[in-house]
Short mmCIF file of C-alpha atoms and ligand atoms in Angstrom, two decimals:
data_model
loop_
_atom_site.label_atom_id
_atom_site.label_comp_id
_atom_site.label_asym_id
_atom_site.label_seq_id
_atom_site.Cartn_x
_atom_site.Cartn_y
_atom_site.Cartn_z
CA MET C 1 -4.22 -35.07 -25.01
CA LYS C 2 -6.45 -36.86 -21.81
CA ASN C 3 -7.27 -34.17 -18.86
CA PHE C 4 -6.32 -33.97 -16.26
CA PHE C 5 -8.03 -36.51 -14.05
CA GLU C 6 -7.50 -39.69 -17.03
CA LYS C 7 -4.05 -38.90 -17.06
CA THR C 8 -3.04 -38.79 -13.48
CA LYS C 9 -4.84 -40.90 -10.93
CA LEU C 10 -3.44 -39.71 -7.62
CA PHE C 11 -5.45 -36.67 -6.86
CA ASN C 12 -9.67 -37.13 -6.49
CA LYS C 13 -11.71 -35.74 -9.48
CA ASN C 14 -14.29 -34.36 -6.46
CA THR C 15 -11.91 -32.81 -3.91
CA ILE C 16 -10.30 -30.63 -6.78
CA LEU C 17 -12.99 -29.45 -7.87
CA LYS C 18 -14.04 -28.48 -4.07
CA ILE C 19 -10.85 -26.95 -4.27
CA LEU C 20 -11.35 -25.35 -7.80
CA LYS C 21 -15.13 -23.90 -6.83
CA GLU C 22 -12.79 -22.49 -3.19
CA TYR C 23 -10.33 -20.74 -4.72
CA SER C 24 -9.06 -18.54 -7.68
CA GLY C 25 -5.97 -17.91 -8.86
CA PRO C 26 -2.90 -20.06 -8.63
CA ILE C 27 -2.42 -22.66 -5.98
CA TRP C 28 0.28 -25.37 -5.08
CA ILE C 29 -1.64 -28.43 -4.05
CA TYR C 30 0.40 -31.80 -2.32
CA GLN C 31 -0.95 -35.00 -2.30
CA ASP C 32 -0.17 -36.84 1.45
CA ASP C 33 -0.34 -40.15 0.14
CA ILE C 34 2.42 -39.63 -2.40
CA ILE C 35 4.83 -38.37 0.26
CA LYS C 36 4.33 -41.10 2.63
CA LYS C 37 4.40 -44.18 -0.45
CA LYS C 38 7.76 -42.46 -1.66
CA ILE C 39 9.31 -42.44 2.00
CA HIS C 40 8.10 -46.10 2.28
CA GLN C 41 10.56 -46.42 -1.39
CA LEU C 42 13.35 -45.98 0.82
CA LYS C 43 12.63 -47.08 4.22
CA LYS C 44 16.23 -49.69 4.00
CA PHE C 45 18.13 -46.51 5.09
CA ASP C 46 18.82 -46.11 8.35
CA ILE C 47 18.12 -42.42 8.38
CA ILE C 48 16.29 -40.59 5.81
CA ARG C 49 16.84 -36.87 5.84
CA PHE C 50 14.86 -34.26 4.43
CA ALA C 51 16.00 -31.31 2.24
CA GLN C 52 13.53 -29.22 2.75
CA LYS C 53 15.02 -26.08 0.52
CA SER C 54 12.90 -28.36 -2.16
CA CYS C 55 9.98 -27.55 -0.01
CA SER C 56 10.15 -26.00 2.85
CA ASN C 57 5.75 -25.17 4.32
CA ILE C 58 5.80 -25.81 8.13
CA HIS C 59 3.06 -28.05 7.98
CA ILE C 60 5.21 -30.78 5.25
CA LEU C 61 7.74 -30.14 7.03
CA LYS C 62 5.76 -31.38 10.18
CA ARG C 63 4.27 -33.99 8.45
CA MET C 64 8.02 -35.37 7.85
CA ARG C 65 8.45 -35.44 11.28
CA LYS C 66 5.56 -36.85 12.49
CA LEU C 67 6.85 -39.84 9.29
CA ASN C 68 9.78 -39.84 11.02
CA ILE C 69 11.57 -38.22 8.92
CA LYS C 70 14.37 -36.09 9.67
CA ILE C 71 15.67 -32.68 8.01
CA ASP C 72 18.59 -30.95 6.67
CA ALA C 73 19.11 -26.92 6.92
CA VAL C 74 21.29 -24.68 5.01
CA SER C 75 20.40 -21.67 6.25
CA ILE C 76 18.91 -19.68 9.34
CA GLY C 77 15.60 -19.65 7.54
CA GLU C 78 15.85 -23.22 7.17
CA LEU C 79 16.58 -23.49 10.41
CA THR C 80 14.23 -21.31 12.42
CA ARG C 81 11.32 -23.56 10.54
CA ALA C 82 12.70 -26.82 10.82
CA LEU C 83 12.27 -25.61 15.03
CA VAL C 84 8.75 -24.21 14.60
CA ALA C 85 7.82 -27.33 12.90
CA GLY C 86 8.77 -29.24 16.41
CA PHE C 87 12.23 -31.04 15.44
CA LYS C 88 15.13 -31.16 17.82
CA PRO C 89 18.89 -31.08 18.37
CA GLU C 90 18.24 -34.06 20.04
CA ASN C 91 20.03 -37.16 18.42
CA ASP C 92 20.79 -35.01 15.54
CA GLU C 93 17.20 -33.96 14.14
CA ILE C 94 17.80 -31.03 12.40
CA VAL C 95 21.83 -31.21 10.57
CA PHE C 96 22.58 -27.97 9.43
CA THR C 97 24.51 -27.87 5.68
CA SER C 98 26.33 -24.64 4.20
CA ASP C 99 29.59 -23.82 3.27
CA ILE C 100 29.53 -20.40 4.91
CA MET C 101 27.79 -19.10 7.79
CA ASN C 102 27.43 -15.37 9.16
CA LYS C 103 27.19 -14.15 12.83
CA GLU C 104 23.97 -14.57 13.44
CA THR C 105 23.34 -17.77 11.88
CA LEU C 106 26.73 -19.11 13.97
CA GLN C 107 25.03 -18.00 17.15
CA LYS C 108 21.88 -19.92 16.96
CA ILE C 109 23.73 -23.18 16.17
CA ILE C 110 25.75 -22.79 19.51
CA THR C 111 23.04 -21.71 21.40
CA ASN C 112 19.98 -24.43 19.92
CA LYS C 113 23.08 -26.88 19.75
CA ILE C 114 22.80 -27.68 15.77
CA THR C 115 25.21 -30.33 13.97
CA VAL C 116 26.41 -28.78 11.30
CA ASN C 117 27.82 -30.47 8.12
CA ALA C 118 30.40 -28.28 6.77
CA GLY C 119 31.37 -27.41 3.80
CA SER C 120 34.81 -25.28 3.87
CA LEU C 121 37.91 -24.92 6.52
CA ASN C 122 36.73 -22.43 7.88
CA MET C 123 33.18 -23.00 8.92
CA LEU C 124 35.03 -25.48 11.41
CA GLU C 125 37.87 -22.76 12.53
CA GLN C 126 34.63 -20.68 13.30
CA LEU C 127 33.02 -23.05 15.01
CA GLY C 128 36.01 -24.43 16.29
CA LYS C 129 36.52 -20.96 17.99
CA TYR C 130 33.31 -20.12 19.15
CA SER C 131 32.09 -24.06 20.45
CA PRO C 132 34.26 -26.23 20.22
CA GLY C 133 33.98 -29.76 21.30
CA HIS C 134 31.02 -29.12 18.35
CA ARG C 135 29.18 -32.00 16.39
CA ILE C 136 30.51 -32.09 13.16
CA TRP C 137 30.35 -33.98 9.66
CA ILE C 138 31.89 -33.03 7.18
CA ARG C 139 30.30 -31.96 3.47
CA ILE C 140 33.33 -34.00 1.11
CA ASN C 141 33.94 -32.31 -2.44
CA PRO C 142 34.18 -35.98 -4.35
CA LYS C 143 36.31 -34.03 -7.24
CA PHE C 144 33.23 -35.23 -9.73
CA GLY C 145 30.68 -34.35 -10.18
CA HIS C 146 26.58 -35.17 -11.47
CA GLY C 147 22.89 -32.70 -12.33
CA HIS C 148 20.00 -32.81 -14.77
CA ASN C 149 21.87 -29.31 -16.02
CA GLN C 150 24.84 -27.95 -15.07
CA LYS C 151 22.97 -25.56 -12.27
CA THR C 152 22.36 -28.73 -10.36
CA ASN C 153 25.63 -30.24 -10.41
CA THR C 154 27.50 -29.34 -7.43
CA GLY C 155 30.67 -32.20 -6.96
CA GLY C 156 34.02 -31.00 -9.23
CA GLU C 157 35.73 -28.28 -10.41
CA ASN C 158 32.88 -26.06 -11.85
CA SER C 159 31.06 -26.18 -7.58
CA LYS C 160 31.48 -24.02 -4.64
CA HIS C 161 30.31 -26.84 -2.87
CA GLY C 162 32.46 -28.77 0.26
CA ILE C 163 35.69 -29.48 0.84
CA TRP C 164 37.97 -29.77 -2.05
CA ASN C 165 40.96 -31.25 0.36
CA PRO C 166 39.70 -32.96 3.93
CA GLU C 167 42.46 -33.87 4.99
CA LEU C 168 43.08 -30.73 6.15
CA ALA C 169 39.99 -29.93 7.63
CA ILE C 170 41.48 -32.84 10.46
CA PRO C 171 43.59 -30.81 12.55
CA ILE C 172 41.64 -27.82 12.98
CA ILE C 173 39.07 -31.08 14.37
CA LYS C 174 42.20 -32.04 16.31
CA LYS C 175 43.17 -28.20 17.13
CA TYR C 176 38.87 -27.38 18.65
CA LYS C 177 38.51 -31.21 19.62
CA LEU C 178 35.60 -30.90 17.07
CA ASN C 179 33.56 -33.87 17.31
CA LEU C 180 33.37 -35.27 13.64
CA ILE C 181 30.25 -38.04 13.60
CA GLY C 182 30.26 -38.20 9.23
CA LEU C 183 31.02 -37.76 5.81
CA HIS C 184 28.58 -36.69 3.59
CA MET C 185 28.81 -36.29 -0.64
CA HIS C 186 26.21 -34.79 -2.89
CA ILE C 187 27.18 -34.36 -6.48
CA GLY C 188 23.70 -33.29 -7.64
CA SER C 189 20.50 -33.57 -8.60
CA GLY C 190 19.19 -36.37 -11.20
CA VAL C 191 22.31 -38.53 -10.20
CA ASP C 192 23.21 -41.73 -12.79
CA TYR C 193 23.85 -44.81 -11.68
CA ILE C 194 27.12 -44.30 -13.25
CA HIS C 195 27.63 -41.44 -10.96
CA LEU C 196 26.49 -42.91 -8.40
CA LYS C 197 29.01 -46.70 -7.86
CA LYS C 198 31.98 -43.91 -8.48
CA VAL C 199 30.29 -41.36 -5.83
CA CYS C 200 30.08 -44.59 -3.99
CA ASP C 201 33.64 -45.36 -4.33
CA ALA C 202 35.17 -42.00 -3.32
CA MET C 203 32.94 -41.93 0.16
CA VAL C 204 34.94 -45.38 1.00
CA ASN C 205 38.20 -43.87 -0.13
CA GLN C 206 38.21 -41.12 1.61
CA ALA C 207 36.57 -42.82 4.51
CA LEU C 208 39.59 -45.45 4.55
CA TYR C 209 42.00 -42.54 3.51
CA LEU C 210 40.79 -40.07 6.60
CA ASN C 211 40.52 -42.49 8.69
CA GLN C 212 38.40 -40.57 10.83
CA ASP C 213 36.43 -42.85 13.59
CA ILE C 214 32.70 -42.13 12.63
CA GLN C 215 28.94 -42.66 12.67
CA TYR C 216 27.37 -42.42 9.84
CA ILE C 217 28.16 -41.41 6.04
CA SER C 218 25.85 -39.42 3.97
CA ALA C 219 24.49 -39.64 0.59
CA GLY C 220 23.00 -36.91 -0.05
CA GLY C 221 20.51 -36.60 -2.30
CA GLY C 222 19.41 -36.08 -5.88
CA LEU C 223 17.44 -39.05 -6.92
CA SER C 224 15.52 -38.55 -9.66
CA ILE C 225 11.97 -38.82 -10.34
CA PRO C 226 10.64 -39.07 -13.95
CA TYR C 227 9.21 -36.20 -15.10
CA LYS C 228 8.21 -37.09 -18.74
CA THR C 229 6.00 -39.98 -18.89
CA THR C 230 8.56 -41.80 -20.57
CA ASP C 231 11.37 -41.26 -17.67
CA ILE C 232 12.58 -44.56 -16.04
CA PRO C 233 11.86 -44.39 -12.16
CA ILE C 234 14.72 -45.27 -10.32
CA ASN C 235 15.57 -48.52 -8.99
CA THR C 236 15.74 -47.41 -4.82
CA GLU C 237 16.86 -51.44 -4.49
CA ASN C 238 19.75 -50.92 -6.31
CA TYR C 239 20.57 -47.10 -5.17
CA PHE C 240 20.69 -48.61 -1.93
CA THR C 241 22.66 -51.64 -2.51
CA LEU C 242 25.74 -49.55 -4.03
CA TRP C 243 25.94 -47.45 -0.80
CA ASN C 244 25.18 -50.51 1.48
CA ASN C 245 27.93 -51.97 -0.40
CA ALA C 246 29.93 -48.84 0.50
CA ARG C 247 28.49 -48.37 4.73
CA ASN C 248 29.31 -52.35 4.97
CA ILE C 249 33.29 -51.60 3.76
CA ILE C 250 33.41 -48.63 6.33
CA SER C 251 30.93 -50.01 8.98
CA LYS C 252 34.26 -53.15 8.73
CA HIS C 253 37.38 -50.69 8.65
CA PHE C 254 36.00 -49.22 12.25
CA LYS C 255 34.92 -52.54 13.31
CA HIS C 256 31.88 -51.08 14.64
CA LYS C 257 28.06 -50.59 12.08
CA ILE C 258 28.20 -47.16 10.14
CA GLN C 259 24.55 -45.46 9.83
CA LEU C 260 23.42 -45.02 5.81
CA GLU C 261 22.05 -41.65 6.05
CA ILE C 262 19.89 -40.59 2.74
CA GLU C 263 19.08 -36.48 1.96
CA PRO C 264 16.19 -36.21 -1.09
CA GLY C 265 13.70 -33.34 -1.37
CA ARG C 266 12.52 -33.98 -5.26
CA PHE C 267 12.50 -37.98 -4.21
CA LEU C 268 10.11 -37.02 -1.17
CA VAL C 269 7.64 -34.69 -2.55
CA GLY C 270 8.29 -33.88 -6.46
CA GLU C 271 5.63 -36.13 -8.24
CA SER C 272 3.21 -35.02 -5.10
CA GLY C 273 2.99 -31.64 -5.92
CA ILE C 274 0.95 -30.48 -8.66
CA LEU C 275 0.87 -26.45 -9.72
CA ILE C 276 -3.39 -25.64 -11.01
CA THR C 277 -3.41 -22.47 -12.81
CA LYS C 278 -6.09 -20.81 -15.77
CA ILE C 279 -6.10 -19.87 -18.80
CA HIS C 280 -6.68 -15.79 -19.15
CA GLU C 281 -5.81 -15.75 -23.16
CA ILE C 282 -5.10 -17.09 -26.73
CA LYS C 283 -3.20 -15.16 -27.92
CA LYS C 284 -2.53 -15.01 -31.89
CA VAL C 285 1.16 -13.56 -32.33
CA GLY C 286 2.56 -14.12 -36.33
CA GLN C 287 2.43 -17.60 -36.83
CA LYS C 288 2.49 -18.99 -33.38
CA ILE C 289 0.01 -19.11 -30.63
CA PHE C 290 0.51 -18.29 -26.72
CA THR C 291 -1.51 -19.49 -24.40
CA LEU C 292 -1.46 -16.81 -20.82
CA ILE C 293 -2.00 -17.87 -17.80
CA ASP C 294 -2.03 -16.47 -14.51
CA ALA C 295 0.97 -18.06 -12.87
CA GLY C 296 4.14 -16.65 -14.09
CA PHE C 297 8.40 -17.81 -13.41
CA ASN C 298 8.18 -15.93 -10.03
CA ASP C 299 5.82 -18.32 -8.55
CA PHE C 300 7.21 -21.22 -10.67
CA MET C 301 10.55 -20.80 -12.14
CA ARG C 302 12.24 -24.46 -12.95
CA PRO C 303 11.30 -23.74 -16.32
CA VAL C 304 12.47 -21.26 -17.03
CA LEU C 305 15.53 -21.19 -14.88
CA TYR C 306 16.53 -24.77 -16.35
CA GLY C 307 14.31 -25.52 -19.35
CA SER C 308 13.04 -28.29 -16.98
CA TYR C 309 10.48 -30.37 -18.94
CA HIS C 310 6.69 -30.29 -16.19
CA ASP C 311 4.13 -32.77 -18.09
CA ILE C 312 1.28 -29.93 -18.51
CA SER C 313 -2.55 -30.97 -18.89
CA ILE C 314 -6.13 -29.60 -18.92
CA ILE C 315 -9.48 -29.06 -16.52
CA PRO C 316 -12.02 -27.89 -19.13
CA ILE C 317 -13.91 -24.44 -17.21
CA ASP C 318 -17.44 -26.06 -18.51
CA ASN C 319 -17.07 -29.94 -18.30
CA ARG C 320 -16.68 -30.67 -21.94
CA SER C 321 -14.18 -33.54 -22.87
CA LEU C 322 -11.43 -32.56 -24.94
CA HIS C 323 -10.98 -34.39 -28.36
CA THR C 324 -8.12 -36.41 -28.96
CA ASN C 325 -7.75 -36.17 -32.62
CA LYS C 326 -8.05 -31.56 -32.74
CA TYR C 327 -4.78 -30.42 -31.67
CA ILE C 328 -3.79 -26.57 -31.38
CA LYS C 329 1.09 -25.68 -30.85
CA THR C 330 0.81 -23.59 -28.53
CA ILE C 331 3.44 -21.32 -26.36
CA ILE C 332 2.53 -20.99 -22.66
CA GLY C 333 3.05 -17.77 -20.80
CA GLY C 334 1.91 -16.68 -18.25
CA PRO C 335 2.22 -12.83 -16.89
CA LEU C 336 5.30 -11.66 -15.60
CA CYS C 337 5.95 -7.87 -18.12
CA GLU C 338 9.48 -10.58 -19.30
CA SER C 339 9.48 -11.94 -22.43
CA GLY C 340 11.30 -14.81 -21.11
CA ASP C 341 8.60 -15.82 -18.93
CA VAL C 342 7.49 -18.88 -20.87
CA PHE C 343 6.77 -22.60 -19.29
CA THR C 344 7.59 -24.17 -22.73
CA GLN C 345 11.12 -23.18 -23.10
CA ASP C 346 14.08 -25.06 -23.51
CA GLU C 347 17.61 -24.85 -21.51
CA ASN C 348 18.92 -22.75 -23.80
CA GLY C 349 16.24 -20.47 -24.04
CA LYS C 350 14.57 -21.48 -27.48
CA LEU C 351 10.91 -20.72 -27.16
CA LEU C 352 8.78 -24.39 -27.90
CA GLU C 353 5.40 -25.37 -28.93
CA ILE C 354 3.96 -27.67 -27.22
CA ARG C 355 0.24 -29.63 -28.32
CA LEU C 356 -2.45 -29.40 -26.40
CA PRO C 357 -6.46 -30.06 -27.42
CA GLU C 358 -8.64 -27.62 -28.14
CA ILE C 359 -8.34 -25.02 -24.88
CA LYS C 360 -11.11 -22.36 -23.98
CA ILE C 361 -9.82 -18.87 -22.50
CA GLY C 362 -11.48 -20.03 -18.24
CA ASP C 363 -9.61 -23.31 -19.00
CA TYR C 364 -7.71 -24.99 -16.00
CA LEU C 365 -3.91 -25.75 -17.48
CA ILE C 366 -2.06 -28.33 -14.56
CA PHE C 367 1.64 -28.91 -13.98
CA HIS C 368 2.53 -31.78 -13.17
CA ASN C 369 5.10 -32.96 -10.10
CA THR C 370 5.65 -29.78 -8.56
CA GLY C 371 5.99 -30.32 -5.75
CA ALA C 372 9.82 -30.52 -4.77
CA TYR C 373 11.27 -26.94 -6.33
CA GLY C 374 8.54 -25.29 -6.88
CA SER C 375 7.00 -22.87 -4.64
CA SER C 376 10.37 -22.91 -2.04
CA MET C 377 11.18 -21.15 -5.80
CA SER C 378 8.86 -18.38 -5.66
CA SER C 379 9.76 -14.71 -5.85
CA ASN C 380 7.70 -11.98 -5.34
CA TYR C 381 8.86 -10.32 -9.13
CA ASN C 382 6.79 -8.16 -10.94
CA SER C 383 5.06 -7.48 -7.21
CA ARG C 384 3.23 -10.53 -7.04
CA PRO C 385 2.10 -11.66 -3.37
CA LEU C 386 2.98 -16.17 -3.00
CA ILE C 387 -0.45 -17.57 -3.67
CA PRO C 388 -1.47 -20.56 -1.79
CA GLU C 389 -0.78 -23.98 -0.73
CA ILE C 390 -2.56 -26.92 0.11
CA LEU C 391 -2.36 -30.56 1.20
CA ILE C 392 -4.76 -33.33 0.49
CA LYS C 393 -4.79 -35.81 3.85
CA ASN C 394 -7.14 -38.36 3.03
CA ASN C 395 -9.10 -36.79 0.23
CA ILE C 396 -9.40 -33.72 2.68
CA PRO C 397 -7.51 -30.73 1.30
CA LYS C 398 -6.47 -28.51 3.91
CA ILE C 399 -4.66 -24.89 3.25
CA ILE C 400 -1.38 -25.03 4.97
CA ARG C 401 -0.28 -21.38 3.32
CA ARG C 402 -2.85 -18.76 2.74
CA ARG C 403 -2.13 -16.55 -0.07
CA GLN C 404 -0.03 -13.53 0.70
CA THR C 405 -1.18 -9.72 0.42
CA ILE C 406 -0.17 -7.13 -1.31
CA GLU C 407 -0.42 -5.23 1.71
CA GLU C 408 1.96 -7.72 3.30
CA LEU C 409 4.39 -7.58 0.90
CA LEU C 410 4.88 -3.44 0.75
CA LYS C 411 4.83 -3.86 4.40
CA LEU C 412 8.64 -3.82 4.75
CA GLU C 413 8.61 -0.96 2.79
CA LEU C 414 6.03 1.17 3.95
CA GLU C 415 7.37 1.14 7.62
CA ILE C 416 10.11 2.78 7.42
CA LYS C 417 10.32 6.33 7.74
N1 LLP R 1 22.09 -32.71 -0.02
C1 LLP R 1 21.78 -31.52 -0.76
C2 LLP R 1 23.46 -30.70 -0.07
C3 LLP R 1 21.80 -30.81 -2.02
O1 LLP R 1 22.23 -29.37 -2.25
C4 LLP R 1 20.56 -30.45 -2.52
C5 LLP R 1 20.02 -29.98 -3.56
C6 LLP R 1 20.47 -31.96 -1.58
C7 LLP R 1 20.76 -32.60 -0.69
C8 LLP R 1 18.55 -32.52 -2.17
O2 LLP R 1 18.21 -32.76 -3.88
P1 LLP R 1 17.55 -33.02 -4.12
O3 LLP R 1 17.18 -34.50 -3.86
O4 LLP R 1 16.30 -32.49 -4.66
O5 LLP R 1 17.80 -33.30 -5.50
N2 LLP R 1 16.52 -26.30 -8.21
C9 LLP R 1 17.31 -27.54 -8.73
C10 LLP R 1 17.49 -28.58 -7.66
C11 LLP R 1 18.22 -27.69 -6.49
C12 LLP R 1 18.92 -28.81 -5.61
C13 LLP R 1 20.12 -27.78 -4.67
N3 LLP R 1 20.74 -29.09 -3.54
C14 LLP R 1 15.42 -27.93 -9.05
O6 LLP R 1 14.70 -27.73 -9.04
O7 LLP R 1 16.13 -28.68 -9.46
#
């Protein structure tokens, strides 16, 4: 196996070594150049809207804004982050996508005049009652979906998302004179071309059937990235062409140009990120070897929740070269007091052994492609504070989130007397 620096040319060796000297414990690192490169690949779309749930650090959001990207928010927390990062409600810079909305969220949306992408009829009723004329999109469930895992499939009968019968939305929209500006479909994460063609056709059918003049259509997100070295990167040209054809038919129908929007999360940030951890124990258990690192599934959840694969590489603590012909077979586990805290497992929870070069306690173990749904899905399970995040821009690392302290964690409870 190659060591980290031989494996990826994306991170400068001296920069990473400098970070490792300065910080201990697991850290998330992002590389700005990769984000920029990924944005560039989607430049043909009229609007790129970043699904911030994939990576919601305010400094990443600020960077996105600077790079002319708009933002999607799915909770009052994400809405607040978007506003703090400088996104403006004007020009639909922020769109709030959801299937339900509580009073506090509704209030914030109305006060800040945030455009809403409604995933349910009741949301339209709520908005209409308190904010007639509000700018809205409707999110349509196209009655089929697709995802890298059942849990990330967001269309069809097994998905709670979107409006099943969008024609029922029209009388509500009319009643409250809501301003319908766009139609949105997102069928899931990890979309393939067959499903993509189907969703483009579904968008055309719905737009023509509903026959409500609109300004935008959104292709949603879901563009996959190559997690395995054998995965073929998606062809963004094909992706655009399919959607552009759909847009052109709809533009022709309404006799004016419809703007084409795309809403990726993973595609923009996934490959920009790594998680650096340290090996604390290499343990024989019966016939098996467990390698235990200092990050747990509270930090990085994808492998445990979905059985997701992430490439792993090593930075030897002592600069030794890693033998290319000597391997151990090992299971990678974390520090949590739960047997399922294992990063090498399939989607049914079966533990998998992977091949690593001869590792030592103290070596760094790096997970690749963790920029999306890495840090943003972390929790405080086992009372573990959130770990730092660092953004490397022009080869200069900058801390963009410090480590949470245990005191901060306990404060929520201790301030109650
Ligand atoms: N738009 C909507 C309405 C969505 O629900 C999502 C993701 C996206 C865009 C962005 O999808 P992306 O381009 O990132 O695939 N935690 C899972 C992914 C859940 C995605 C939920 N919705 C994972 O780690 O794979």
